[in-house]
XYZ file of C-alpha atoms in Angstrom:
668
model
C -43.484 -34.138 -6.490
C -40.021 -32.594 -6.785
C -39.129 -34.056 -3.363
C -40.463 -37.532 -4.144
C -38.649 -40.372 -2.332
C -40.416 -43.368 -3.904
C -38.612 -46.697 -3.464
C -38.650 -47.441 -7.169
C -35.950 -45.357 -8.860
C -37.732 -45.169 -12.214
C -41.027 -44.059 -10.671
C -39.241 -41.564 -8.426
C -37.453 -40.085 -11.442
C -40.700 -39.728 -13.398
C -42.459 -38.071 -10.453
C -39.621 -35.613 -9.962
C -39.457 -34.857 -13.686
C -43.189 -34.151 -13.684
C -42.889 -31.854 -10.689
C -40.018 -29.887 -12.255
C -41.899 -29.579 -15.552
C -44.875 -28.277 -13.628
C -42.700 -25.614 -12.002
C -41.256 -24.794 -15.402
C -44.740 -24.247 -16.763
C -45.552 -21.936 -13.850
C -42.378 -19.943 -14.498
C -43.139 -19.573 -18.202
C -46.713 -18.581 -17.449
C -45.518 -15.617 -15.387
C -44.446 -13.737 -18.522
C -47.962 -12.846 -19.765
C -50.190 -13.824 -16.872
C -51.468 -11.809 -13.916
C -49.830 -14.388 -11.660
C -46.481 -12.799 -12.502
C -46.893 -10.198 -9.789
C -47.289 -12.859 -7.080
C -44.873 -15.632 -7.972
C -41.845 -13.639 -6.733
C -43.292 -13.254 -3.260
C -41.261 -15.007 -0.541
C -43.954 -17.604 0.198
C -43.720 -18.871 -3.415
C -39.974 -18.548 -3.862
C -39.374 -20.431 -0.592
C -41.039 -23.463 -2.219
C -39.922 -23.238 -5.861
C -36.194 -22.573 -5.399
C -35.494 -25.279 -2.747
C -37.353 -27.837 -4.884
C -35.054 -27.124 -7.821
C -31.936 -27.108 -5.623
C -32.943 -30.423 -4.064
C -32.837 -32.075 -7.491
C -29.574 -30.336 -8.393
C -28.078 -31.609 -5.148
C -28.623 -35.264 -6.181
C -27.019 -34.989 -9.590
C -24.266 -37.491 -8.823
C -26.719 -40.077 -7.517
C -28.957 -39.674 -10.551
C -26.065 -39.976 -12.967
C -24.632 -43.080 -11.302
C -27.935 -45.022 -11.368
C -29.493 -43.866 -14.640
C -29.187 -46.051 -17.742
C -26.582 -45.216 -20.336
C -27.565 -42.861 -23.189
C -27.336 -45.741 -25.648
C -29.921 -47.773 -23.752
C -32.249 -44.945 -22.801
C -34.899 -43.594 -25.167
C -34.308 -40.186 -26.673
C -36.936 -38.459 -24.522
C -35.569 -39.879 -21.238
C -31.950 -38.809 -21.643
C -32.521 -35.657 -19.599
C -32.203 -36.241 -15.858
C -34.100 -34.365 -13.117
C -30.889 -32.508 -12.225
C -30.416 -31.220 -15.778
C -34.060 -30.221 -16.071
C -33.909 -28.506 -12.666
C -30.856 -26.538 -13.766
C -32.578 -25.382 -16.958
C -35.657 -24.380 -14.998
C -33.565 -22.475 -12.424
C -31.710 -20.622 -15.174
C -34.991 -19.723 -16.842
C -36.454 -18.512 -13.540
C -33.444 -16.283 -12.723
C -33.264 -14.981 -16.267
C -36.803 -13.610 -15.934
C -36.145 -11.976 -12.537
C -36.434 -8.191 -12.458
C -34.307 -5.866 -10.330
C -36.705 -5.894 -7.376
C -37.116 -9.708 -7.397
C -33.472 -10.776 -7.163
C -33.410 -10.657 -3.366
C -36.456 -12.940 -3.028
C -34.907 -15.413 -5.484
C -31.462 -15.544 -3.797
C -32.510 -15.717 -0.143
C -34.010 -19.254 -0.440
C -30.714 -20.445 -1.965
C -28.747 -19.200 1.058
C -31.240 -20.757 3.488
C -31.122 -24.087 1.642
C -27.318 -24.165 1.795
C -27.446 -23.354 5.516
C -30.068 -25.976 6.375
C -28.299 -28.781 4.512
C -24.740 -27.766 5.647
C -23.589 -27.363 2.065
C -21.060 -24.547 2.689
C -18.328 -26.817 4.030
C -17.793 -29.034 0.964
C -18.513 -25.780 -0.975
C -18.533 -27.612 -4.328
C -22.310 -27.567 -4.650
C -22.543 -24.003 -3.322
C -20.043 -22.763 -5.912
C -21.943 -24.566 -8.670
C -25.245 -23.010 -7.576
C -23.889 -19.478 -7.615
C -22.145 -19.969 -10.936
C -25.549 -20.903 -12.357
C -27.056 -17.828 -10.708
C -24.366 -15.379 -11.861
C -24.461 -16.571 -15.471
C -28.286 -16.609 -15.585
C -29.243 -13.210 -14.186
C -28.860 -9.983 -16.112
C -25.346 -8.480 -15.756
C -26.619 -5.244 -14.216
C -28.107 -7.276 -11.340
C -24.786 -8.917 -10.359
C -24.068 -6.508 -7.528
C -27.353 -7.482 -5.849
C -26.159 -11.078 -5.540
C -22.818 -9.872 -4.143
C -24.656 -7.779 -1.549
C -26.743 -10.789 -0.542
C -23.625 -12.891 -0.037
C -21.898 -10.136 1.939
C -24.923 -9.782 4.199
C -25.039 -13.560 4.689
C -21.341 -13.582 5.612
C -21.982 -10.930 8.267
C -24.972 -12.876 9.552
C -22.760 -15.961 9.944
C -19.860 -14.111 11.589
C -20.133 -16.419 14.627
C -20.525 -19.623 12.624
C -17.763 -22.184 12.297
C -14.671 -21.097 10.371
C -15.298 -23.791 7.741
C -18.768 -22.368 7.029
C -17.419 -18.819 6.725
C -14.594 -20.043 4.509
C -17.129 -21.710 2.202
C -19.142 -18.488 1.926
C -15.952 -16.550 1.147
C -14.980 -19.044 -1.564
C -18.415 -18.712 -3.157
C -18.130 -14.933 -2.888
C -14.770 -15.088 -4.650
C -16.184 -17.047 -7.580
C -19.260 -14.832 -7.829
C -17.267 -11.598 -7.616
C -14.940 -12.611 -10.438
C -17.958 -13.296 -12.672
C -19.655 -10.079 -11.563
C -16.548 -8.019 -12.352
C -17.030 -8.780 -16.046
C -20.461 -7.157 -15.831
C -21.299 -4.418 -13.394
C -20.200 -4.489 -9.763
C -21.199 -0.887 -9.152
C -20.831 0.620 -5.691
C -20.258 -2.737 -3.998
C -16.485 -2.739 -4.619
C -15.411 -1.003 -1.413
C -18.349 -2.536 0.447
C -17.067 -5.989 -0.413
C -13.522 -5.222 0.686
C -14.746 -3.548 3.845
C -16.779 -6.629 4.777
C -13.898 -8.993 4.046
C -11.426 -6.951 6.096
C -13.917 -6.726 8.968
C -14.312 -10.506 8.931
C -10.538 -10.818 8.860
C -10.204 -8.753 12.037
C -12.985 -10.738 13.730
C -11.237 -13.986 12.836
C -8.011 -12.696 14.386
C -9.901 -11.890 17.594
C -11.510 -15.334 17.593
C -8.148 -17.036 17.148
C -6.571 -15.017 19.974
C -9.382 -15.325 22.510
C -10.369 -18.879 21.629
C -14.101 -18.139 21.571
C -16.709 -16.060 19.778
C -17.652 -14.170 22.958
C -14.152 -13.038 23.948
C -14.109 -15.264 27.048
C -14.057 -19.027 27.447
C -16.857 -20.463 29.605
C -18.479 -23.845 30.015
C -21.098 -23.163 27.343
C -18.753 -21.534 24.883
C -17.854 -23.232 21.651
C -14.095 -23.616 21.476
C -12.526 -22.366 18.265
C -9.920 -24.321 16.365
C -7.077 -21.966 15.546
C -5.994 -23.796 12.392
C -9.529 -23.447 10.993
C -9.420 -19.694 11.603
C -6.078 -19.516 9.800
C -7.649 -21.387 6.893
C -10.496 -18.851 6.837
C -8.023 -15.954 6.917
C -6.129 -17.373 3.960
C -9.417 -17.783 2.077
C -10.265 -14.120 2.703
C -6.823 -12.965 1.511
C -7.126 -15.117 -1.610
C -10.573 -13.671 -2.331
C -9.294 -10.118 -1.915
C -6.523 -10.778 -4.429
C -8.620 -12.643 -6.992
C -11.353 -10.009 -7.047
C -8.905 -7.077 -7.146
C -7.132 -8.602 -10.136
C -10.323 -8.219 -12.198
C -10.789 -4.521 -11.423
C -9.675 -1.669 -13.671
C -6.602 0.324 -12.628
C -8.440 3.266 -11.086
C -10.610 1.024 -8.871
C -7.612 -1.079 -7.926
C -5.796 2.062 -6.776
C -8.776 2.967 -4.584
C -8.802 -0.517 -3.077
C -5.061 -0.302 -2.339
C -5.502 3.003 -0.517
C -8.534 1.618 1.317
C -6.663 -1.447 2.600
C -3.658 0.653 3.630
C -5.934 2.944 5.648
C -7.013 -0.095 7.688
C -3.462 -1.146 8.641
C -2.778 -0.185 12.296
C -0.075 2.471 12.420
C 2.986 1.689 14.564
C 3.467 3.803 17.655
C 5.498 3.867 20.820
C 2.363 3.438 22.909
C 0.876 0.612 20.875
C -1.501 -1.442 22.988
C -0.516 -5.071 23.351
C -3.520 -7.391 23.421
C -2.630 -11.013 23.874
C -4.690 -14.154 23.709
C -4.086 -17.876 23.991
C -1.091 -17.777 21.699
C 0.358 -14.665 23.328
C 0.581 -12.876 20.001
C -0.045 -9.203 19.509
C -3.453 -8.473 17.979
C -2.148 -5.410 16.191
C 0.748 -7.390 14.771
C -1.546 -10.112 13.401
C -3.850 -7.486 11.928
C -0.906 -5.756 10.254
C 0.374 -9.033 8.820
C -3.004 -10.102 7.446
C -3.755 -6.714 5.908
C -0.274 -6.492 4.390
C -0.800 -9.975 2.936
C -4.034 -8.719 1.399
C -2.247 -5.650 0.079
C 0.436 -7.848 -1.441
C -2.226 -9.918 -3.195
C -3.831 -6.784 -4.622
C -0.520 -5.232 -5.725
C 0.725 -8.385 -7.470
C 0.492 -7.795 -11.206
C -0.596 -4.187 -10.732
C 0.367 -2.209 -13.844
C 0.482 1.586 -13.718
C 2.618 3.694 -16.020
C 2.644 6.663 -13.652
C 4.411 5.923 -10.360
C 2.974 9.095 -8.826
C -0.472 7.502 -9.199
C 0.628 4.028 -8.143
C 2.466 5.245 -5.018
C 0.896 8.529 -3.859
C 2.565 10.349 -0.972
C 0.055 9.443 1.741
C 0.179 5.754 0.814
C 3.972 5.648 0.532
C 4.439 7.416 3.877
C 2.256 4.908 5.717
C 3.813 1.945 3.964
C 7.373 3.034 4.688
C 6.583 3.872 8.311
C 5.481 0.243 8.668
C 8.839 -0.822 7.198
C 10.612 0.585 10.268
C 9.022 -1.840 12.705
C 11.051 -4.424 14.545
C 8.976 -7.350 13.274
C 10.956 -9.090 10.523
C 7.878 -10.602 8.853
C 6.180 -7.215 8.507
C 9.325 -5.650 7.033
C 9.545 -8.438 4.470
C 5.932 -7.883 3.394
C 6.593 -4.168 2.923
C 9.621 -4.887 0.717
C 7.603 -7.349 -1.367
C 4.791 -4.812 -1.789
C 7.228 -2.127 -2.979
C 8.737 -4.584 -5.441
C 5.269 -5.445 -6.806
C 4.513 -1.786 -7.484
C 7.882 -0.950 -9.064
C 8.141 -4.071 -11.246
C 6.158 -3.121 -14.346
C 7.935 -5.355 -16.869
C 7.984 -8.707 -15.072
C 11.670 -8.648 -14.083
C 11.145 -9.581 -10.425
C 11.686 -13.328 -10.763
C 15.019 -12.705 -12.515
C 16.406 -11.326 -9.243
C 14.958 -13.970 -6.941
C 18.484 -15.178 -6.129
C 21.503 -12.992 -5.384
C 24.528 -13.711 -7.576
C 27.380 -12.021 -9.413
C 26.802 -12.825 -13.075
C 29.657 -12.163 -15.467
C 27.127 -11.339 -18.209
C 23.643 -10.099 -17.303
C 22.426 -10.436 -20.888
C 21.406 -14.020 -20.014
C 18.676 -12.532 -17.793
C 16.986 -10.972 -20.858
C 15.896 -7.935 -18.884
C 13.108 -5.729 -20.213
C 14.393 -2.168 -19.837
C 12.671 1.042 -20.915
C 13.930 4.593 -20.750
C 12.977 6.428 -17.566
C 9.895 8.538 -18.301
C 9.322 12.090 -17.182
C 6.728 10.981 -14.618
C 9.206 8.509 -13.129
C 11.850 11.226 -12.921
C 9.447 13.491 -11.043
C 8.553 10.630 -8.687
C 12.194 9.905 -7.883
C 12.997 13.572 -7.308
C 10.201 13.684 -4.762
C 10.554 10.317 -3.028
C 14.024 8.932 -3.801
C 15.671 10.033 -0.534
C 12.771 8.536 1.401
C 13.215 5.195 -0.380
C 17.002 5.208 0.046
C 16.675 5.952 3.734
C 14.361 2.996 4.366
C 16.546 0.652 2.348
C 19.555 1.785 4.367
C 17.789 1.309 7.701
C 16.427 -2.071 6.618
C 19.944 -3.262 5.855
C 21.002 -2.510 9.433
C 18.421 -4.801 11.053
C 19.808 -7.658 13.152
C 16.780 -9.877 12.528
C 17.253 -9.948 8.759
C 17.486 -13.364 7.129
C 18.258 -14.448 3.573
C 14.766 -13.547 2.310
C 15.214 -9.971 3.485
C 18.502 -9.562 1.628
C 17.002 -11.114 -1.507
C 14.100 -8.654 -1.320
C 16.493 -5.723 -0.780
C 18.580 -6.837 -3.760
C 15.463 -7.158 -5.907
C 14.264 -3.704 -4.839
C 17.627 -2.081 -5.655
C 17.810 -3.870 -9.000
C 14.257 -2.933 -10.017
C 14.757 0.719 -9.087
C 17.870 0.695 -11.283
C 15.923 -0.786 -14.199
C 12.534 0.914 -13.879
C 13.206 4.340 -12.364
C 16.872 5.169 -12.854
C 18.498 8.118 -14.554
C 22.092 9.271 -14.052
C 21.322 11.009 -10.761
C 19.510 7.960 -9.373
C 22.372 5.666 -10.403
C 24.846 7.888 -8.541
C 22.695 7.921 -5.414
C 22.188 4.152 -5.477
C 25.943 3.591 -5.713
C 26.479 5.944 -2.764
C 23.791 4.064 -0.835
C 25.386 0.649 -1.433
C 28.825 1.969 -0.493
C 27.296 3.279 2.737
C 25.879 -0.198 3.385
C 29.394 -1.583 2.875
C 30.628 0.894 5.501
C 27.959 -0.371 7.917
C 29.396 -3.879 7.590
C 32.982 -2.629 7.878
C 32.639 -0.225 10.838
C 29.968 -2.317 12.582
C 28.682 0.363 14.919
C 25.426 -1.580 15.178
C 27.229 -4.704 16.517
C 25.696 -6.868 13.800
C 26.202 -10.642 13.808
C 28.826 -12.120 11.498
C 26.227 -13.433 9.052
C 24.611 -10.006 8.666
C 27.957 -8.351 7.981
C 28.916 -10.950 5.378
C 25.455 -10.633 3.834
C 25.875 -6.854 3.487
C 29.269 -7.305 1.803
C 27.736 -9.873 -0.571
C 24.698 -7.697 -1.258
C 26.936 -4.765 -2.210
C 29.080 -6.957 -4.480
C 26.042 -8.367 -6.319
C 24.419 -4.973 -6.838
C 27.587 -3.162 -7.968
C 28.247 -6.010 -10.400
C 24.752 -5.488 -11.830
C 24.869 -1.684 -12.016
C 28.336 -1.692 -13.584
C 27.027 -3.769 -16.486
C 23.898 -1.625 -16.780
C 25.973 1.572 -17.027
C 28.335 -0.076 -19.565
C 31.342 1.955 -18.359
C 34.420 -0.245 -19.027
C 36.599 1.267 -16.284
C 33.787 0.801 -13.733
C 33.308 -2.824 -14.766
C 37.053 -3.382 -14.493
C 37.175 -2.040 -10.929
C 34.238 -4.248 -9.885
C 35.942 -7.250 -11.484
C 39.179 -6.499 -9.634
C 37.433 -6.402 -6.284
C 35.645 -9.647 -7.068
C 38.968 -11.425 -6.644
C 37.459 -12.038 -3.223
C 36.691 -15.489 -4.613
C 40.196 -16.577 -3.667
C 40.993 -14.554 -0.566
C 37.555 -13.801 0.947
C 34.750 -15.951 -0.506
C 32.668 -15.171 2.595
C 32.109 -11.669 1.120
C 30.430 -12.948 -2.069
C 26.787 -14.053 -2.458
C 27.676 -17.485 -3.815
C 29.112 -18.478 -0.404
C 26.799 -16.441 1.857
C 23.292 -16.925 0.480
C 23.264 -20.700 0.550
C 21.782 -23.293 2.871
C 25.050 -23.605 4.811
C 26.902 -20.301 4.463
C 30.677 -20.240 4.862
C 31.482 -17.313 7.107
C 34.614 -15.782 8.555
C 34.892 -15.123 12.272
C 37.364 -12.277 11.726
C 35.882 -9.457 9.668
C 37.683 -6.623 11.403
C 40.920 -7.083 9.479
C 39.494 -6.848 5.946
C 42.111 -5.266 3.689
C 41.118 -2.293 1.560
C 41.825 -4.156 -1.680
C 38.806 -6.358 -0.945
C 36.456 -3.359 -0.645
C 34.801 -1.189 -3.276
C 36.429 2.244 -3.022
C 34.326 5.352 -3.392
C 37.232 7.436 -4.697
C 37.979 4.950 -7.456
C 34.326 4.632 -8.519
C 33.972 8.428 -8.505
C 37.035 8.740 -10.708
C 35.984 6.204 -13.338
C 32.341 7.358 -13.508
C 33.287 11.031 -13.481
C 35.228 10.483 -16.672
C 32.036 9.166 -18.312
C 29.889 12.198 -17.548
C 28.495 11.274 -14.133
C 28.499 13.786 -11.283
C 31.845 13.027 -9.636
C 31.341 15.674 -6.938
C 28.162 13.952 -5.771
C 29.820 10.553 -5.967
C 32.544 11.719 -3.597
C 30.000 12.582 -0.910
C 29.253 9.741 1.529
C 25.575 8.843 1.851
C 24.085 9.966 5.183
C 20.351 9.290 5.704
C 18.164 11.978 7.193
C 16.584 10.660 10.378
C 13.003 11.818 10.920
C 10.115 11.234 13.299
C 9.536 7.820 11.732
C 12.566 6.486 13.604
C 10.754 7.261 16.835
C 7.856 5.120 15.625
C 10.127 2.195 14.898
C 10.704 1.608 18.642
C 14.379 0.901 18.069
C 15.729 3.894 19.956
C 14.987 4.991 23.487
C 13.645 8.460 24.130
C 16.819 9.523 25.905
C 19.083 8.465 23.084
C 20.992 11.255 21.407
C 20.407 11.418 17.674
C 23.074 13.182 15.733
C 22.158 14.387 12.274
C 24.547 15.618 9.673
C 22.613 18.141 7.625
C 24.628 18.697 4.530
C 23.842 21.863 2.612
C 25.227 21.900 -0.880
C 25.665 25.079 -2.845
C 24.016 24.337 -6.172
C 24.919 27.684 -7.690
C 28.687 27.398 -7.245
C 30.703 24.478 -8.567
C 33.626 25.211 -6.271
C 33.909 22.934 -3.273
C 35.433 25.648 -1.090
C 32.253 27.728 -1.190
C 29.998 24.992 0.224
C 28.375 25.692 3.549
C 29.865 23.445 6.239
C 27.666 20.747 7.729
C 25.690 21.747 10.808
C 25.586 19.279 13.706
C 22.271 18.950 15.475
C 22.208 17.023 18.761
C 19.462 16.006 21.126
C 20.140 18.984 23.387
C 19.778 21.393 20.447
C 16.451 19.856 19.448
C 15.242 19.883 23.070
C 16.151 23.561 23.482
C 14.355 24.459 20.242
C 11.217 22.632 21.374
C 11.267 24.262 24.841
C 11.797 27.737 23.339
C 8.928 27.275 20.905
C 6.675 26.150 23.759
C 7.617 29.238 25.799
C 6.863 31.547 22.870
C 3.486 29.882 22.373
C 2.683 30.338 26.086
C 3.565 34.047 25.936
C 1.434 34.566 22.834
C -1.480 32.751 24.446
C -1.199 34.896 27.594
C -1.074 38.107 25.539
C -4.229 37.136 23.649
C -5.996 36.314 26.913
C -5.152 39.731 28.341
C -6.423 41.526 25.224
C -9.700 39.621 25.279
C -10.122 40.239 29.015
C -9.428 43.958 28.571
C -12.067 44.395 25.880
C -14.559 42.399 27.954
C -14.113 44.192 31.317
C -12.584 47.677 30.674
C -14.857 50.820 30.504
C -15.876 52.115 27.133
C -13.942 55.402 27.590
C -10.707 53.553 28.277
C -11.139 51.320 25.223
C -11.992 54.364 23.045
C -8.947 56.273 24.301
C -6.709 53.255 23.665
C -8.005 52.786 20.128
C -7.774 56.537 19.454
C -4.139 56.629 20.549
C -3.337 53.702 18.277
C -5.184 55.383 15.401
C -3.288 58.673 15.834
C 0.017 56.805 16.005
C -0.833 54.936 12.827
C -1.862 58.185 11.101
C 1.410 59.867 11.991
C 3.394 56.967 10.590
C 1.355 57.055 7.380
C 1.944 60.822 7.036
C 5.682 60.275 7.307
C 5.570 57.566 4.618
C 3.478 59.738 2.295
C 5.832 62.696 2.769
C 8.800 60.574 1.747
C 7.217 58.809 -1.215
C 5.042 61.581 -2.710
C 7.424 64.568 -2.266
C 7.555 66.509 -5.593
C 10.846 66.753 -7.454
C 12.933 69.929 -6.960
C 12.212 72.731 -9.404
C 14.918 73.647 -11.883
C 14.114 77.288 -11.258
C 14.896 77.052 -7.559
C 12.628 77.613 -4.553
C 10.067 80.227 -3.602
C 9.259 81.617 -0.192
C 5.968 80.816 1.438
C 3.826 83.270 3.400
C 5.505 82.456 6.693
C 9.040 82.819 5.392
C 9.582 79.047 4.921
C 11.044 77.870 1.621
C 8.576 75.888 -0.480
C 9.363 73.697 -3.481
C 7.671 74.848 -6.629
C 6.188 71.866 -8.408
C 6.585 71.851 -12.180
C 4.897 69.202 -14.346
C 7.272 66.589 -15.682
C 6.511 67.377 -19.299
C 7.626 71.015 -18.742
C 10.910 70.170 -17.020
C 14.163 70.607 -18.886
C 16.528 67.624 -18.741
C 20.214 67.534 -19.751
C 20.982 66.479 -23.299
C 22.694 63.313 -22.034
C 19.416 61.779 -20.936
C 18.350 59.044 -23.346
C 14.832 57.704 -23.368
């Protein structure tokens, strides 16, 4: 009756209404009747649920052909679709924990059989009805059903998988308001697994990894659409989670990002792209979605050491797109007051009060975080500035990162280090040891000018602001060194940057002088910034193995304020490092050989030889102990002198301490 297809619309509607009312009566009867135990069996649910969905599916047709409410009688205003929806809600509302699976499975089968995942409008409506009808503590069961169905359809068309993911996104957001339970990481694990499978499909062009005559060819743009749907779902669901669960999800996603290495396997497909690179990009996109809007007062919790190390090691890769994602992720974590959009463009404002920045005093937790990780952050910013493949977006992200660190995490020491860092970036553009293109050098000059203009107004030191303003006379003589002429659609560049006069540069000695007079550490300001190069540079694949890396390890004497007493810098070259590694290997080999000989001796030597060896060692040890005891436990000399022992040897006469006579000058 629910599936009636009578030619007469009025008769068909009445038959369907009667069928739905009959099902409604059966559902209501299950509350107090013995039939309740059987109605949830699959053979009954496979008939009841599709019948209700069939009437819901034709809601538009019923609404377009039914008479208007003014013409229809009061009892006939309700359509089969509306009655079917009420009956479905009532059915799901009565479902117990163990019956949810039997009630949801027919819905998934119905959507598969009628190809209703691709328009996805009806599928989303069905699961909204389901999620709002069941008890909140049962929400995670529906999510598990959808995740299992997504895995079961992993070889279906990308449009079908995208529809399932969209439905999952809507259902997960509703479920997050109730109880998601242990399905949080399960959901993200399934989504990331599907993301990796989609990347493989797009690269190989088929679901089987090889194209044959019977293989269904995959459309790459559809796979990209599915990947974007997965990333959107990851972000929308993560935004509903509490902070502690969101932190776990962030660490979980980061653990899935392939780590860069010198021996990274290159797997190419139709497009010739690297599978690892695509995986990194997609997972970093997901991580960016999760981190957007993430609020955490404690930076040590938001950026733990293991997460920050992996993220920053990814920032050293040659791929410009990956580096940009890493910068954006760092900005999302550091920006806790919504100041990011105020630094979307690089400029030298004469008055930053128009930005209406939200600035709070640096907390103790932030100070601890910067003491632990500041040099690591500075180093990656410095190395990122030296990349030849940087474009305007990279410099805007670097400017935003510097500005947000200055606002969110800065104390006097951090301000000094950031100024040293930017002056070192200016030196990179001036000396040009990296043979950077003209645009990159001009961009570095402009980046330094914009940041120093900002930090001078944040520090509110008049002499510092005056020096920055004097250098900004570049507008007349060298506009190609200012952001207003560099970071535009058609930048105006100079082909001769080697003859830049010193008056157009920010001078470290001058800045140190003016800030030192305001209480800043002038000694530290005078020191040029030199990053410490670590093993992560080897992972970045920028330097060959035979390249000599020279490190300037600067050891400052914190106990003495005098500059003359500082330990001179020690130069470490490739040969020094190689010798140290070879020596350590030789020592390890000798120690290993010695242990092998000892073990072999105890296994093969006779018992008498082993006993004699151990006895000799024991007697030697005993003699040494006797000497130590004789020195440490010797009694004090007697005030009355010595007495002679039986064999004519002098012997000290021990007198208790409380009976000894001490000079009057002794004070207790």
